[in-house]
mmCIF file of C-alpha atoms in Angstrom:
data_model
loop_
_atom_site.group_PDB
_atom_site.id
_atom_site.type_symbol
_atom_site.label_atom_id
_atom_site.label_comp_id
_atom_site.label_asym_id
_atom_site.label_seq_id
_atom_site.Cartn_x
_atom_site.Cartn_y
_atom_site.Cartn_z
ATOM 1 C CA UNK K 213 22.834 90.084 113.031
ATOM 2 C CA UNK K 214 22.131 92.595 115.229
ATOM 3 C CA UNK K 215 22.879 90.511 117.930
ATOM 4 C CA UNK K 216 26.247 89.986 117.163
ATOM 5 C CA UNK K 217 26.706 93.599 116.207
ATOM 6 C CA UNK K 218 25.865 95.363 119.296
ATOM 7 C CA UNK K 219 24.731 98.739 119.257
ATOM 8 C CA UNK K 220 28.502 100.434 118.194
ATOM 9 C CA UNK K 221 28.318 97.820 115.430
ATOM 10 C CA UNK K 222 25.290 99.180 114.310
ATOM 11 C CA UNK K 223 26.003 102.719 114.277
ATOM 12 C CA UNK K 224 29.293 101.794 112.513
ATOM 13 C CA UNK K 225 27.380 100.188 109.701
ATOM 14 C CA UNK K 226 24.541 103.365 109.568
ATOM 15 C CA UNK K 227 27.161 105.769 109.185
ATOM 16 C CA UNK K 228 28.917 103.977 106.923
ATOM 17 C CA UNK K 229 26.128 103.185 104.722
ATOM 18 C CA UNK K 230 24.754 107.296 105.504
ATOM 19 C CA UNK K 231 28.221 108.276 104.328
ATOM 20 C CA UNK K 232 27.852 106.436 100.805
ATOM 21 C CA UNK K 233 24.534 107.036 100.446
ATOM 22 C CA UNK K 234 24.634 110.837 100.879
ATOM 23 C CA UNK K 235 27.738 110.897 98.465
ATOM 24 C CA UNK K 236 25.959 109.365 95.841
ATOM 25 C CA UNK K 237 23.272 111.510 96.585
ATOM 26 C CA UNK K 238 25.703 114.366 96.349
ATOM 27 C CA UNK K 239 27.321 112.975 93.161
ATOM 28 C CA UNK K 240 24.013 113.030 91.548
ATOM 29 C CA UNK K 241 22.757 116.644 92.469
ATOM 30 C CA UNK K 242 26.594 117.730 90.771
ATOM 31 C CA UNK K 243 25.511 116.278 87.963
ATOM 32 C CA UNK K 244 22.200 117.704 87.470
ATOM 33 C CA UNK K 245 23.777 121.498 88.486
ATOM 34 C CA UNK K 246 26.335 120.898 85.610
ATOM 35 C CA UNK K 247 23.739 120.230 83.091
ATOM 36 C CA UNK K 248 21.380 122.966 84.311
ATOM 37 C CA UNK K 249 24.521 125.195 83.864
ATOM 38 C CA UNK K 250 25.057 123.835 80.449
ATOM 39 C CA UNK K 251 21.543 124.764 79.384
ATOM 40 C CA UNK K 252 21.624 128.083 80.558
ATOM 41 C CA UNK K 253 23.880 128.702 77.859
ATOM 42 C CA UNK K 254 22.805 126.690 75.043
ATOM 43 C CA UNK K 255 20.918 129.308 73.385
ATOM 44 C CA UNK K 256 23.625 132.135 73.121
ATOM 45 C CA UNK K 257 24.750 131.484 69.602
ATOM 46 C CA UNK K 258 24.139 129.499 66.835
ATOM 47 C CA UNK K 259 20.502 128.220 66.531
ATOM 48 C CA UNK K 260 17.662 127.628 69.377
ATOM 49 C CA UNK K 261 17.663 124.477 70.736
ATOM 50 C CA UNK K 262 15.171 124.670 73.692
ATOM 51 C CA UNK K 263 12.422 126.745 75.336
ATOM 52 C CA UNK K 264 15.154 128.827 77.416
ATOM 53 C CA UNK K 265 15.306 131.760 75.663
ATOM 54 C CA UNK K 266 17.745 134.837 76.851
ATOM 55 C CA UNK K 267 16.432 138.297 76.774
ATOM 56 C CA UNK K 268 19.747 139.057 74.691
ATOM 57 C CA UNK K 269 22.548 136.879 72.330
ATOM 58 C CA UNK K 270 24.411 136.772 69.872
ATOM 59 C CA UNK K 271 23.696 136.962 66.252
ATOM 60 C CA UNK K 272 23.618 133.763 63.995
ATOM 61 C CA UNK K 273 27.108 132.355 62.268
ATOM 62 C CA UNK K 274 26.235 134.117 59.055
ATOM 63 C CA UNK K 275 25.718 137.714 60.593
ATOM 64 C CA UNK K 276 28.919 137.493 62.583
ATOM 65 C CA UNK K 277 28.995 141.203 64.428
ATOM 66 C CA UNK K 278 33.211 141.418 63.941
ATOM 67 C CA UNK K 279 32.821 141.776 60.439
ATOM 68 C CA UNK K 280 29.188 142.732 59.867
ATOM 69 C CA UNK K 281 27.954 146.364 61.069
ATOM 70 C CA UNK K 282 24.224 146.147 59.751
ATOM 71 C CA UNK K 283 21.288 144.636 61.081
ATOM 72 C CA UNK K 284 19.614 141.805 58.559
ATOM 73 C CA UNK K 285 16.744 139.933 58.861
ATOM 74 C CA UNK K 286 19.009 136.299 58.494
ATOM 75 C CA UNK K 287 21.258 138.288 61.710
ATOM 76 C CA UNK K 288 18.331 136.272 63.990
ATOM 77 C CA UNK K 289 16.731 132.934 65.570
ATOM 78 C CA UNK K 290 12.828 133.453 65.286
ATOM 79 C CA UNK K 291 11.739 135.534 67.966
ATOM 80 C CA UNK K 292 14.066 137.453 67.694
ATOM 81 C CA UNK K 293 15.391 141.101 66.145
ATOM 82 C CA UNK K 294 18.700 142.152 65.114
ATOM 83 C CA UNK K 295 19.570 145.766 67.362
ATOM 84 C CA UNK K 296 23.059 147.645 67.531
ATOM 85 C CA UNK K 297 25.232 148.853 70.497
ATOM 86 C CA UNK K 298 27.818 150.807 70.355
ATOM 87 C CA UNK K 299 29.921 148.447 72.760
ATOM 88 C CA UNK K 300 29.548 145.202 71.593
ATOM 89 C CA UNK K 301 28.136 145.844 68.348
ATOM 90 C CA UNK K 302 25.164 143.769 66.381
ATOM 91 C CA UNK K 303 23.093 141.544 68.785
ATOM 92 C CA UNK K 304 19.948 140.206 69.177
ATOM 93 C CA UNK K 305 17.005 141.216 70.866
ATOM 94 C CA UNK K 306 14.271 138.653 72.119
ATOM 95 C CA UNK K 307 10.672 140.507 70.903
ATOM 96 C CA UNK K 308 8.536 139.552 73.845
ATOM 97 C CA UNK K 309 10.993 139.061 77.064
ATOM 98 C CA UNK K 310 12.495 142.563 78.103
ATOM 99 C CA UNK K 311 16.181 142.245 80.102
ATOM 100 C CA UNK K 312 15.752 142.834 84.160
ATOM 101 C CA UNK K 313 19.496 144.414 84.077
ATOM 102 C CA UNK K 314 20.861 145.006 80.540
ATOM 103 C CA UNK K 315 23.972 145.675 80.961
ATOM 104 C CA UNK K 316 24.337 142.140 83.444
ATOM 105 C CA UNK K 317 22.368 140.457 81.004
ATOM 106 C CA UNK K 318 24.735 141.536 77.732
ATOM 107 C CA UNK K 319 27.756 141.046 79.729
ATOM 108 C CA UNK K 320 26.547 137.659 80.842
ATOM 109 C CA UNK K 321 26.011 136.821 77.027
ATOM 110 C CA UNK K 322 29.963 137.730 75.597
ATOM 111 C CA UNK K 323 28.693 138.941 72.846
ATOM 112 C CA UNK K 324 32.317 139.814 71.230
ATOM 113 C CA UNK K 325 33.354 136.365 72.870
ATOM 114 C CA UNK K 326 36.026 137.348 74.495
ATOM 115 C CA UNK K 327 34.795 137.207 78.399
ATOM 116 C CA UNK K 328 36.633 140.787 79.068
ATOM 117 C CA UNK K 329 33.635 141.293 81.779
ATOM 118 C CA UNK K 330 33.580 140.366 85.587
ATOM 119 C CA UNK K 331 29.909 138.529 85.246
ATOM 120 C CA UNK K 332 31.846 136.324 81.822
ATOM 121 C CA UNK K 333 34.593 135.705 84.167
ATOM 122 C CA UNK K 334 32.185 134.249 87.124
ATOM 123 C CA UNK K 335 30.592 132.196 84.440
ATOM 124 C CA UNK K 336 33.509 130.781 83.375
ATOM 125 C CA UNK K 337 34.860 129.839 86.981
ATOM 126 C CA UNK K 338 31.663 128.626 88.350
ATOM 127 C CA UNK K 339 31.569 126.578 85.646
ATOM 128 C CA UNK K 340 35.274 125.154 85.909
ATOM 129 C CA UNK K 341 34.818 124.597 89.594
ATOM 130 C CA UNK K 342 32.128 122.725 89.043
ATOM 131 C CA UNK K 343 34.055 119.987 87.252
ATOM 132 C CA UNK K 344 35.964 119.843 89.571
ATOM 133 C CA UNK K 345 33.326 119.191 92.099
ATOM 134 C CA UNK K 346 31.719 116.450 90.071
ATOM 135 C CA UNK K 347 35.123 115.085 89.869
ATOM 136 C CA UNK K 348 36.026 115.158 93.432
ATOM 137 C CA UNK K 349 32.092 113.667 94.297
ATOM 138 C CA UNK K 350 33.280 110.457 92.133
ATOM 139 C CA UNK K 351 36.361 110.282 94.274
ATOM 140 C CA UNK K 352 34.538 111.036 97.117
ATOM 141 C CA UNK K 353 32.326 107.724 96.619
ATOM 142 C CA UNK K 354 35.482 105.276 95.296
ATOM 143 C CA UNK K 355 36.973 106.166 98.792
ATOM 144 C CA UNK K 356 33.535 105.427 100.779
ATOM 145 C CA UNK K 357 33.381 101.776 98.875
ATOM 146 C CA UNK K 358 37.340 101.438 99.443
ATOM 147 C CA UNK K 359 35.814 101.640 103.433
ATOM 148 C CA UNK K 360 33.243 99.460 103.008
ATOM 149 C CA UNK K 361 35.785 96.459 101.348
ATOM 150 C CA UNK K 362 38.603 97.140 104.469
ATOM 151 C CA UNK K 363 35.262 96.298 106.868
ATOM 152 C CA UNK K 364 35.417 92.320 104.457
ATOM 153 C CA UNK K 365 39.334 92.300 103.817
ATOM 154 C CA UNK K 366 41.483 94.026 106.551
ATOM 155 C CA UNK K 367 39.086 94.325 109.408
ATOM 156 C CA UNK K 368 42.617 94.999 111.533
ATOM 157 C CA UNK K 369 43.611 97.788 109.305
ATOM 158 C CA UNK K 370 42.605 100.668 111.490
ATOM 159 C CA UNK K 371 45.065 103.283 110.359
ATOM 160 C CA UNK K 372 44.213 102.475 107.086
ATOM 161 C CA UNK K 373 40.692 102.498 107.146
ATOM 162 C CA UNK K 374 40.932 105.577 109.817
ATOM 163 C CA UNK K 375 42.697 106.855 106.964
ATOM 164 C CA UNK K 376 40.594 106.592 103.910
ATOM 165 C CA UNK K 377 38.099 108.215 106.507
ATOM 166 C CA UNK K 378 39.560 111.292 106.748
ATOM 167 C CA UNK K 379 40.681 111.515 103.365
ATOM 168 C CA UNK K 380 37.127 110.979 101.886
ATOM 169 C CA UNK K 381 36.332 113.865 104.227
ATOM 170 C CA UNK K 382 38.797 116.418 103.460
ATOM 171 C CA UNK K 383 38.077 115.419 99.283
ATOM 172 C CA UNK K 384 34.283 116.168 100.008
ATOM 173 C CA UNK K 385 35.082 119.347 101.977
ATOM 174 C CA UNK K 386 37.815 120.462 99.109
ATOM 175 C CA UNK K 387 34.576 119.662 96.532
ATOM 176 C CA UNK K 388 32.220 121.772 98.642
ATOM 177 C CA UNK K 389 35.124 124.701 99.558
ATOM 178 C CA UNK K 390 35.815 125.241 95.722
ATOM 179 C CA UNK K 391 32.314 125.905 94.483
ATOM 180 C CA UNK K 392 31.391 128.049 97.572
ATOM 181 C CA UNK K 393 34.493 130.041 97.267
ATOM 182 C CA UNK K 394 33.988 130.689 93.989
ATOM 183 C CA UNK K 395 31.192 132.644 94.786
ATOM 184 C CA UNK K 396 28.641 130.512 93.138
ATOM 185 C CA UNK K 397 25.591 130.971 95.499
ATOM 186 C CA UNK K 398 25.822 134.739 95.202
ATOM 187 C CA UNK K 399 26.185 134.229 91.161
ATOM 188 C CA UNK K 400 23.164 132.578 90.892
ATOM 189 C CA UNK K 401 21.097 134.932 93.008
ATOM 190 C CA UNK K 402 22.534 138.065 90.612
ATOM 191 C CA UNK K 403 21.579 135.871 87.910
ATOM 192 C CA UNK K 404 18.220 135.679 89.352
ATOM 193 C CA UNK K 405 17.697 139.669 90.007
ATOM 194 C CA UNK K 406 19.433 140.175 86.474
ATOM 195 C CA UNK K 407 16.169 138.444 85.007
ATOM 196 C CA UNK K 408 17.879 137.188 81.583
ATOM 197 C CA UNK K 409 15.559 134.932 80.369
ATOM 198 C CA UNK K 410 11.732 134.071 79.844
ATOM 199 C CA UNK K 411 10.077 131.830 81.903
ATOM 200 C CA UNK K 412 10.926 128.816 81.296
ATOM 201 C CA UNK K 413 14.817 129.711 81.461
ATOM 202 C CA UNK K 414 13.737 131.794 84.668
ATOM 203 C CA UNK K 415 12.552 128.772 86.154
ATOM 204 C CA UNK K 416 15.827 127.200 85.117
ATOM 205 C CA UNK K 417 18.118 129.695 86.652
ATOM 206 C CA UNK K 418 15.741 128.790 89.848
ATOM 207 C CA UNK K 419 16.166 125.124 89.220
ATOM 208 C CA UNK K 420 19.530 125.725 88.981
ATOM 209 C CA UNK K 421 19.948 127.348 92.248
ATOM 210 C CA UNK K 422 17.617 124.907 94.449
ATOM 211 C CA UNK K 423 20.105 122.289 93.087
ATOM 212 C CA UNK K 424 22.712 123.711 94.398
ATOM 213 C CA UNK K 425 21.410 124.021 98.136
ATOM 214 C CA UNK K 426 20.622 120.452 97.812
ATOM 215 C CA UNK K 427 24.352 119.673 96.743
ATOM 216 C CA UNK K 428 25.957 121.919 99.660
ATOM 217 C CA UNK K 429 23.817 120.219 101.972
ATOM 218 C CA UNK K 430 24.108 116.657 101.232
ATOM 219 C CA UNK K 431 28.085 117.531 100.569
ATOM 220 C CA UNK K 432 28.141 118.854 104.165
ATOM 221 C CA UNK K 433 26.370 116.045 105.380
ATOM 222 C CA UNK K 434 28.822 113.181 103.587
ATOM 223 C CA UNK K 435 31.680 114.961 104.896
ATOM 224 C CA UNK K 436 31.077 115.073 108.524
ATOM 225 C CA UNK K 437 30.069 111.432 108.110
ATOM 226 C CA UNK K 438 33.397 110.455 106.778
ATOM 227 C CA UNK K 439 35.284 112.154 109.564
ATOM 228 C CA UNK K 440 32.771 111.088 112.689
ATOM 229 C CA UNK K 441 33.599 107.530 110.924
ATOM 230 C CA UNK K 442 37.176 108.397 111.826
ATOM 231 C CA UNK K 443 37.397 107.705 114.970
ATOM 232 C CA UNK K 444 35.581 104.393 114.932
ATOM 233 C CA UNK K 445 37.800 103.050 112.544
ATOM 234 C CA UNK K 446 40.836 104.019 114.329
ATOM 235 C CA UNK K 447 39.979 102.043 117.617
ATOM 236 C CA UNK K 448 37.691 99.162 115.884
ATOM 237 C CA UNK K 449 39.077 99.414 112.354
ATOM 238 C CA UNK K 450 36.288 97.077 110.324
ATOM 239 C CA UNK K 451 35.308 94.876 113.914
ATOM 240 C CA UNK K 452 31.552 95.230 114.168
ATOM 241 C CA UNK K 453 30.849 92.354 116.617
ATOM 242 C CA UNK K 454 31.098 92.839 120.131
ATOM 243 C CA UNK K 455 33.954 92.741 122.321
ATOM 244 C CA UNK K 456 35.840 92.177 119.501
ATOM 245 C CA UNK K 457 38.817 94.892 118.550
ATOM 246 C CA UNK K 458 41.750 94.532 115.730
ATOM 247 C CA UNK K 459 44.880 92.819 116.497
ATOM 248 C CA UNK K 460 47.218 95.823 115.896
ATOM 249 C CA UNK K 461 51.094 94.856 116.359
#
């Protein structure tokens, strides 16, 4: 096989396969940022459901602060004690795990629920955008094995395949351009200083943001892939043996 290849053949094929590979890779990490964004959150109302436990949230269904104004002992989880503020009104207050930046931490929690705050709003769009980036991963990998069938089916197809090259890179740069820009990496590090959680949901928030380096990076990496595959495909569309080049009319 790799006789017949030659060595362009063999690149061809590497990147090809390197392109896939580092969108699944890519595709997976999304996934795992999602749900460590999910769980940041699960413990803000209603009951506890894991070990990540804010310093601050909201009180239970059956204290509900817009129409209660005292503290009860049913206002909170375990762990927790019912306080007042004159802003958002009845919360609750974790006994053992002191906020790093109160303020941060309460707005981060929407208390009121009704995400009036700049830190609620970043939530909200981090969290949207990264749909969207999951999303665009999945289409990211349909167009990488659309490549890999033109190399079986229309070996001669070069603009085509040239084609779904560069598209597949500009979706995986559009996936990677509307997390970044929404200022994710620099939410997750004020997260971080804020210090609104124990340990566990500390270690969480740093979970959280170690996933997201690896998702830039292999992102980066899939994307530059698709578009140095570009050029190959445009002069040798899906011809990997040597000496041999598509029959383009």
């Amino acid at each position: 096989m790799v006789g017949r290849c030659g060595t362009r053949g063999i690149i061809q094929i590497v990147l090809t396969g390197a392109s896939l590979a580092s969108a699944i890779t890519s595709f997976t990490f999304a996934y795992i940022f999602e749900q460590f964004m999910d769980q940041m959150t699960e413990n803000y109302r209603g009951e506890l459901r894991s070990q990540n436990l804010p310093c601050l949230r909201s009180t239970l269904d059956g204290c509900d602060n817009a129409v209660v104004d005292k503290c009860w002992d049913y206002c909170c989880p375990p762990g927790y004690f019912c306080s007042r503020s004159p802003i958002v009104g009845l919360y609750c207050q974790h006994g053992s795990t002191q906020c790093g930046e109160h303020n941060w931490c309460r707005d981060f929690a929407d208390i009121p629920r009704t995400c009036a705050t700049s830190v609620c709003k970043t939530n909200q769009m981090v969290t949207r955008v990264t749909a969207w980036a999951y999303i665009l991963a999945s289409i990211g990998i349909f167009l990488d094995h659309v490549d890999i069938i033109i190399i079986f089916t229309l070996p001669d197809a070069v603009v085509l395949k040239a084609g779904v090259n560069v598209f597949s890179s500009l979706v995986k740069w559009l996936a990677f351009g509307v997390v970044v820009g929404a200022g994710t990496q620099g939410y997750l590090s004020e997260m971080e200083q804020a210090r609104c959680f124990n340990s566990e949901g500390m270690q969480l928030v740093a979970d959280a943001g170690g996933m997201f380096i690896s998702w830039s990076f292999s992102q980066v990496v899939s994307a530059l892939l698709s578009l140095v595959l570009a050029p190959f495909s445009a002069y040798f569309g899906g011809k990997l043996t040597v000496g041999e080049v598509p029959h383009v009319k």
